[in-house]
Structures are given as structure tokens and as C-alpha cells.
Coordinates of C-alpha atoms in Angstrom, one line a residue:
M6 CA -16.7 -6.4 -19.7
A7 CA -14.1 -5.5 -17.1
N8 CA -13.8 -5.6 -13.3
I9 CA -11.6 -3.8 -10.7
L10 CA -8.6 -6.0 -11.6
D11 CA -8.8 -4.7 -15.1
Y12 CA -9.2 -1.1 -13.8
V13 CA -5.9 -1.5 -11.9
D14 CA -4.1 -2.6 -15.1
W15 CA -5.6 0.4 -16.9
R16 CA -5.4 3.3 -14.4
G17 CA -2.5 2.0 -12.3
D18 CA 0.1 4.4 -13.8
L19 CA -1.6 7.6 -12.6
S20 CA -1.1 8.8 -9.0
I21 CA -4.1 9.7 -6.9
K22 CA -2.4 13.1 -6.5
I23 CA -2.9 13.6 -10.2
N24 CA -6.2 11.8 -10.7
K25 CA -8.3 12.0 -7.6
L26 CA -9.9 9.2 -5.7
N27 CA -12.9 7.7 -7.6
E28 CA -15.6 5.2 -6.9
L29 CA -13.4 2.2 -8.1
D30 CA -10.5 3.3 -5.9
N31 CA -13.0 3.5 -3.1
M32 CA -14.1 -0.1 -3.7
I33 CA -10.4 -1.2 -3.7
M34 CA -9.7 0.6 -0.4
S35 CA -12.7 -1.1 1.3
R36 CA -11.6 -4.5 0.0
L37 CA -8.0 -4.1 1.3
S38 CA -9.2 -4.7 4.8
Y39 CA -10.0 -8.3 3.9
M40 CA -6.3 -9.3 3.2
P41 CA -5.0 -12.0 5.7
Y42 CA -2.9 -9.5 7.8
S43 CA -3.1 -11.9 10.8
L44 CA -0.7 -14.2 8.9
I45 CA 2.1 -11.6 8.5
D46 CA 4.0 -9.2 10.7
M47 CA 2.0 -5.9 10.9
N48 CA 4.0 -4.3 13.7
K49 CA 5.4 -1.5 11.6
K50 CA 4.2 0.8 8.8
E51 CA 3.7 -1.1 5.6
T52 CA 3.3 0.0 2.0
I53 CA 1.0 -1.8 -0.4
K54 CA 4.2 -2.8 -2.3
S55 CA 5.8 -4.3 0.9
L56 CA 2.6 -6.1 1.7
G57 CA 2.4 -7.5 -1.8
E58 CA 5.8 -9.1 -1.2
K59 CA 4.7 -10.7 2.1
F60 CA 1.4 -11.9 0.7
K61 CA 3.2 -13.7 -2.1
K62 CA 4.1 -16.4 0.4
I63 CA 0.5 -16.9 1.6
D64 CA -1.6 -19.6 0.0
A65 CA -4.5 -18.3 -2.1
D66 CA -7.0 -20.3 0.1
E67 CA -6.2 -17.9 3.0
F68 CA -7.7 -15.0 1.1
G69 CA -11.4 -14.2 1.4
M70 CA -12.3 -14.2 -2.3
P71 CA -10.4 -15.6 -5.3
G72 CA -9.8 -12.1 -6.6
D73 CA -8.1 -10.9 -3.4
K74 CA -4.6 -12.3 -4.0
P75 CA -4.4 -11.1 -7.6
L76 CA -5.7 -7.7 -6.5
I77 CA -2.9 -7.1 -3.9
E78 CA -0.3 -8.4 -6.4
K79 CA -1.5 -5.9 -9.0
L80 CA -1.7 -3.0 -6.6
S81 CA 1.8 -3.7 -5.3
K82 CA 3.2 -3.2 -8.8
S83 CA 1.0 -0.2 -9.6
N84 CA 2.3 3.4 -9.5
R85 CA -1.1 4.5 -8.3
F86 CA -1.2 2.3 -5.3
K87 CA 2.2 0.7 -4.4
D88 CA 3.5 3.5 -2.2
I89 CA 0.3 3.9 -0.2
E90 CA 0.9 3.2 3.5
I91 CA -1.3 0.9 5.6
T92 CA -1.2 1.2 9.4
D93 CA -3.2 0.4 12.6
Y94 CA -4.4 -3.0 11.7
Y95 CA -6.7 -4.2 14.4
S96 CA -8.5 -7.5 14.6
N97 CA -10.8 -9.0 17.3
T98 CA -12.8 -12.2 17.1
V99 CA -14.5 -13.3 20.3
Y100 CA -16.6 -16.5 19.9
E101 CA -18.3 -16.0 23.3
K102 CA -19.5 -12.5 22.3
E103 CA -20.3 -13.6 18.7
E104 CA -18.0 -10.9 17.5
Q105 CA -15.8 -10.7 14.4
F106 CA -14.1 -7.3 13.7
S107 CA -11.0 -6.0 11.9
A108 CA -10.0 -2.7 10.2
I109 CA -7.0 -0.9 8.7
T110 CA -6.1 2.7 8.1
I111 CA -4.9 3.6 4.6
H112 CA -2.8 6.8 4.2
L113 CA -3.6 8.3 0.8
P114 CA -1.1 10.4 -1.2
N115 CA -3.4 13.5 -0.9
K116 CA -3.0 13.4 2.9
E117 CA -6.5 12.0 3.5
I118 CA -6.9 8.7 5.3
Y119 CA -9.3 5.8 4.6
L120 CA -10.6 3.7 7.4
S121 CA -11.4 0.4 5.8
Y122 CA -13.7 -2.0 7.8
C123 CA -13.5 -5.7 7.1
G124 CA -16.9 -7.4 6.5
T125 CA -17.8 -11.0 7.3
D126 CA -14.9 -13.3 7.0
N127 CA -14.8 -17.1 6.7
T128 CA -15.6 -17.7 10.4
L129 CA -19.0 -19.0 11.4
V130 CA -19.1 -16.6 14.2
G131 CA -18.7 -13.8 11.7
W132 CA -21.8 -14.9 9.8
K133 CA -23.7 -15.4 13.1
E134 CA -23.0 -11.8 14.0
D135 CA -24.5 -10.8 10.6
F136 CA -27.7 -12.7 11.4
N137 CA -27.8 -11.1 14.8
L138 CA -28.6 -7.8 13.1
S139 CA -32.2 -9.2 12.7
F140 CA -32.8 -8.9 16.4
M141 CA -30.1 -6.7 17.9
I142 CA -29.9 -2.9 17.6
N143 CA -26.2 -3.0 18.1
I144 CA -23.8 -5.8 17.3
P145 CA -20.3 -6.0 18.8
A146 CA -18.5 -5.2 15.5
Q147 CA -20.4 -1.9 15.3
I148 CA -19.2 -0.9 18.8
E149 CA -15.7 -1.9 17.9
G150 CA -16.0 0.2 14.7
L151 CA -17.0 3.3 16.6
K152 CA -14.1 2.8 19.0
Y153 CA -11.7 2.4 16.0
V154 CA -12.7 5.7 14.3
E155 CA -12.4 7.5 17.7
K156 CA -8.9 6.1 18.2
I157 CA -7.7 6.9 14.6
A158 CA -9.2 10.4 14.8
S159 CA -7.3 11.1 18.0
K160 CA -4.1 9.7 16.5
Y161 CA -4.2 11.5 13.1
P162 CA -5.5 15.0 12.3
N163 CA -6.4 14.1 8.6
K164 CA -9.7 14.2 7.0
M165 CA -11.2 10.8 6.6
H166 CA -13.1 8.4 4.3
L167 CA -14.9 5.5 5.9
G168 CA -15.9 2.4 3.9
G169 CA -16.4 -1.3 3.8
H170 CA -17.9 -4.2 1.9
S171 CA -20.7 -6.4 3.3
K172 CA -20.9 -6.1 7.1
G173 CA -17.9 -3.8 6.9
G174 CA -20.0 -1.2 5.0
N175 CA -22.7 -1.4 7.7
V176 CA -20.0 -0.9 10.4
A177 CA -18.5 2.1 8.5
V178 CA -21.9 3.8 8.4
Y179 CA -22.6 3.0 12.1
S180 CA -19.2 4.4 13.1
A181 CA -19.9 7.7 11.2
I182 CA -23.4 8.0 12.7
F183 CA -22.4 7.7 16.3
A184 CA -19.0 9.4 16.1
K185 CA -18.6 12.7 18.0
K186 CA -19.7 15.8 16.0
E187 CA -16.1 17.0 15.7
I188 CA -15.1 13.7 14.1
Q189 CA -18.2 13.7 11.8
N190 CA -17.0 17.1 10.5
R191 CA -13.7 15.5 9.4
I192 CA -15.5 12.7 7.6
I193 CA -15.5 13.3 3.8
D194 CA -17.7 10.4 2.9
V195 CA -18.9 6.9 4.0
T196 CA -19.3 4.1 1.5
N197 CA -21.3 0.9 2.0
H198 CA -20.6 -1.7 -0.7
D199 CA -23.5 -4.1 -0.5
G200 CA -23.8 -4.1 3.3
P201 CA -27.0 -4.3 5.4
G202 CA -28.9 -1.3 6.6
F203 CA -30.2 -0.6 10.1
D204 CA -33.1 -0.9 12.4
K205 CA -35.7 1.9 11.9
S206 CA -34.9 3.3 15.3
I207 CA -31.4 4.2 14.1
I208 CA -32.6 5.6 10.7
E209 CA -34.8 8.0 12.6
R210 CA -32.1 9.4 14.9
G211 CA -30.7 12.9 14.5
E212 CA -27.1 11.5 14.4
Y213 CA -28.1 9.6 11.2
K214 CA -29.6 12.6 9.6
R215 CA -26.4 14.6 10.2
V216 CA -24.3 12.3 8.0
L217 CA -27.0 11.1 5.6
N218 CA -25.6 13.3 2.7
K219 CA -22.2 11.7 3.2
I220 CA -23.4 8.1 2.8
F221 CA -23.0 6.3 -0.5
T222 CA -24.3 2.8 -1.0
Y223 CA -23.6 0.5 -4.0
I224 CA -25.5 -2.8 -4.5
P225 CA -25.5 -5.3 -7.4
Q226 CA -28.8 -5.8 -9.4
S227 CA -29.8 -9.0 -7.5
S228 CA -28.6 -7.8 -4.1
I229 CA -29.7 -9.7 -1.1
I230 CA -27.4 -8.7 1.7
G231 CA -27.2 -5.1 0.8
R232 CA -31.0 -4.7 0.9
L233 CA -31.4 -6.2 4.4
L234 CA -33.0 -3.8 7.0
E235 CA -33.6 -0.1 6.4
H236 CA -31.7 2.3 4.1
E237 CA -32.7 5.9 3.8
E238 CA -29.9 6.9 1.5
K239 CA -30.3 6.3 -2.2
Y240 CA -28.3 3.4 -3.5
K241 CA -26.6 3.0 -6.9
I242 CA -27.2 -0.3 -8.7
V243 CA -24.1 -1.9 -10.2
K244 CA -24.1 -4.5 -13.0
S245 CA -22.8 -7.9 -11.9
I246 CA -22.1 -10.9 -14.2
Q247 CA -22.8 -13.4 -11.4
K248 CA -26.3 -14.6 -10.2
G249 CA -28.1 -14.4 -7.0
I250 CA -26.1 -14.3 -3.7
M251 CA -22.9 -14.7 -5.8
Q252 CA -23.3 -11.1 -6.9
H253 CA -22.0 -10.2 -3.4
D254 CA -18.5 -10.9 -4.9
I255 CA -17.3 -7.5 -5.9
Y256 CA -15.0 -9.0 -8.5
S257 CA -18.2 -9.7 -10.5
W258 CA -19.1 -6.0 -10.5
Q259 CA -18.6 -4.5 -14.0
V260 CA -16.6 -1.3 -14.6
L261 CA -16.1 1.1 -17.4
G262 CA -13.3 3.7 -17.2
T263 CA -13.3 5.0 -13.6
K264 CA -16.9 4.1 -12.8
F265 CA -19.1 1.1 -12.2
V266 CA -21.5 0.1 -14.9
K267 CA -24.9 1.3 -13.5
L268 CA -28.4 -0.1 -13.9
N269 CA -31.7 1.6 -13.3
E270 CA -33.3 -1.0 -11.1
V271 CA -32.8 -4.2 -9.2
T272 CA -34.1 -7.6 -10.5
N273 CA -37.5 -9.1 -9.6
G274 CA -35.6 -11.7 -7.6
S275 CA -34.0 -9.1 -5.4
E276 CA -37.4 -7.5 -4.8
I277 CA -39.1 -10.8 -3.9
I278 CA -36.4 -11.8 -1.4
N279 CA -36.4 -8.3 0.0
E280 CA -40.2 -8.4 0.5
T281 CA -40.0 -11.9 2.0
V282 CA -37.4 -10.8 4.6
R283 CA -39.3 -7.6 5.4
T284 CA -42.5 -9.7 5.9
W285 CA -40.7 -12.1 8.2
L286 CA -39.3 -9.3 10.3
K287 CA -42.7 -7.6 10.5
N288 CA -44.5 -10.7 11.5
T289 CA -42.1 -12.0 14.1
T290 CA -41.1 -10.7 17.5
I291 CA -37.5 -10.0 18.4
E292 CA -37.5 -13.0 20.7
Q293 CA -38.7 -15.3 17.9
R294 CA -36.0 -14.1 15.5
E295 CA -33.3 -14.6 18.2
N296 CA -34.5 -18.1 18.9
F297 CA -34.6 -19.0 15.3
I298 CA -31.1 -17.7 14.5
N299 CA -29.7 -19.3 17.7
I300 CA -31.2 -22.7 16.9
I301 CA -29.7 -22.6 13.3
Y302 CA -26.3 -21.6 14.7
E303 CA -26.4 -24.3 17.4
I304 CA -27.1 -26.9 14.8
I305 CA -24.2 -25.8 12.7
S306 CA -21.9 -25.5 15.7
A307 CA -22.6 -29.1 16.5
T308 CA -20.3 -30.0 13.6
N309 CA -17.4 -28.4 15.7
A310 CA -16.5 -26.4 12.6
K311 CA -15.1 -22.9 13.2
T312 CA -15.1 -21.7 9.5
L313 CA -17.2 -22.3 6.4
K314 CA -14.4 -24.3 4.9
E315 CA -14.4 -26.7 7.8
I316 CA -18.0 -27.8 7.1
S317 CA -17.4 -31.0 5.2
L318 CA -20.0 -33.4 3.7
S319 CA -19.5 -35.7 6.7
K320 CA -20.1 -32.9 9.1
L321 CA -23.3 -32.0 7.3
K322 CA -24.5 -35.6 7.7
N323 CA -23.8 -35.3 11.4
M324 CA -25.9 -32.1 11.4
R325 CA -28.8 -34.1 10.0
S326 CA -28.6 -36.5 12.9
Y327 CA -28.5 -33.6 15.3
I328 CA -31.6 -32.0 13.8
K329 CA -33.5 -35.3 14.3
I330 CA -32.5 -35.2 18.0
V331 CA -33.5 -31.6 18.4

């Protein structure tokens, strides 16, 4: 079977002007926001080709997933993608606010733009912000996402696609929901690639109903993250060759031609985990959820690690000591 890297090899010779944006292109656009832009100069307009040259010098460990560096390398040599321009990179991580946010604007050859929202990165604060969705109606990244679409909409008159993977998908949908009506009218579609849903209070709002028919969600068959909280939109189930939580890796999603390989239903494991989480949310108060998440985060923070990579075996042993004290 093939993945999006194989798709770039196969379809990379045809311009988007000739062969319009498809669901695999959409996935690629949403993943582009994960590249390590903070490590290069992004003060001027860049093409995917020029970015590919700059990222050659960046160690593979600095990329979010193992497939990210090969992806940008392939895109930078592809007629379909290499001349696409990327602008307006913005990143803001604030540990005190438990916020991790970044986004880019992609200028497509057909004069449309794609606002790509980065999901959870390797920082612990980024994962903490994800967990905060269990007890907060709004997280800081969502507010930043809304500000970003308003800024881009005022800067460029183009019609827009919004999308993201993981938390980025959630932020993309949130930004579309709460954007001004005139901005909503310019949004072509919003794509959530295995990102969480929302609290029921948001699902029931009129703003959500106005963009519901523009929201497209994709999840792998054993999805965990993508089934958190509420989704009213119908989601499409994609075949992944990984297992469990590792299916969150979009490079494990299988493709055929210009489409994902679809399945009719999620696995029993996904249903069980989804029901377990729903039961926990139903049987706990907001305060209980907040306390539980904060205690776990406090224990992990006691290692003084800032990223997942920094949590070594020795630091985990120190965590065990801290748990005994708590």
C-alpha cells in the first residue's frame, strides 16, 4: 500500500491549476505547518522549493514526525508543489498560559489560500493544552487561531481553505466557527485531520451550524485523539497500517490514487476508548478534571523537561520519587 509520500512521487508532475486540490493535497497542506520554521529565516516570502533547500541543513530530529523531512524534500522537487509560496508564519508558545500555537498561509496556484494550523508539537506545554480541552471551553491556541484567520482575511482578499492535523484541526474548525460572517463566506472548506471535537455548548451554537456543511473530518480506524469530545459532522475513516495511538501518524494513512483508502467503521478498540473517555467526562466535574490533569502535568514538570524528547529514563525515575512524596 502507499502513503502521501508515494502520492507526491506519482502525482507531483501535475499542477494544481490542471488537476484541482484533492483530499491528499489537503492533508499535505495541513502537515506543512509542522515544519521547523523557527530554525530558519522566514522574514520573506518563501516557496516550497526554497524551503526545501533551507531544511536540508536541519537535522531530522528537529522535525515532528519521521516522514516530515522526506515530505518537504519531495515537495520541493515536485512540479505540483515546488513553486507554491508560504507566508505569514506565526508562532507563539507561552508556558505560563499553557499555550502552543503556530500557523502558516499557503498561496495556491489557483489564487486560493490555505491557512494551515499546526497541531501539538514536541513540547510538554503543547500536550498540556490538548488535555485542557477536557475542562476548558476555549484554549489559548483556539483564540490565537481566530485572530490569525482575521488577520489573514484582512491582508488577502482570496477565498480560503482552513485545515490542520491533531489539535491544529480543532483550531481550524474553531477559527471558522467564530470568524465574522463575511470571513465565513470566503471559507471554502475546513478540514480536521484526526483532531478533537468540541464541548457540546459549542456544537449547539448557531455559528457552528453556519459552517457545518464546510467541515470535513478524517480519522484512522483506531482513532483516539480524533474522537475526543463532540463531533456533529460526519467523519471519514481512513485505513492506517499502524496500531492504536500510533495511527495518529498521518504517514501511516493509506492512499490509492488521489484519495485515502476508506473503511466503513472504526475498530472495537476505538469504540471502547471513546466510551471510556465519554463516561469519565460524564461522571466527573470540571473541577475534578482540571485537578487531575494539573496533578499529572505537575508530576511530569518535576523532571524539568520542556519537551517529550527530554524525558529520559533517569528523569522518569525521579518522577516516581516525586509521586511518592505527593
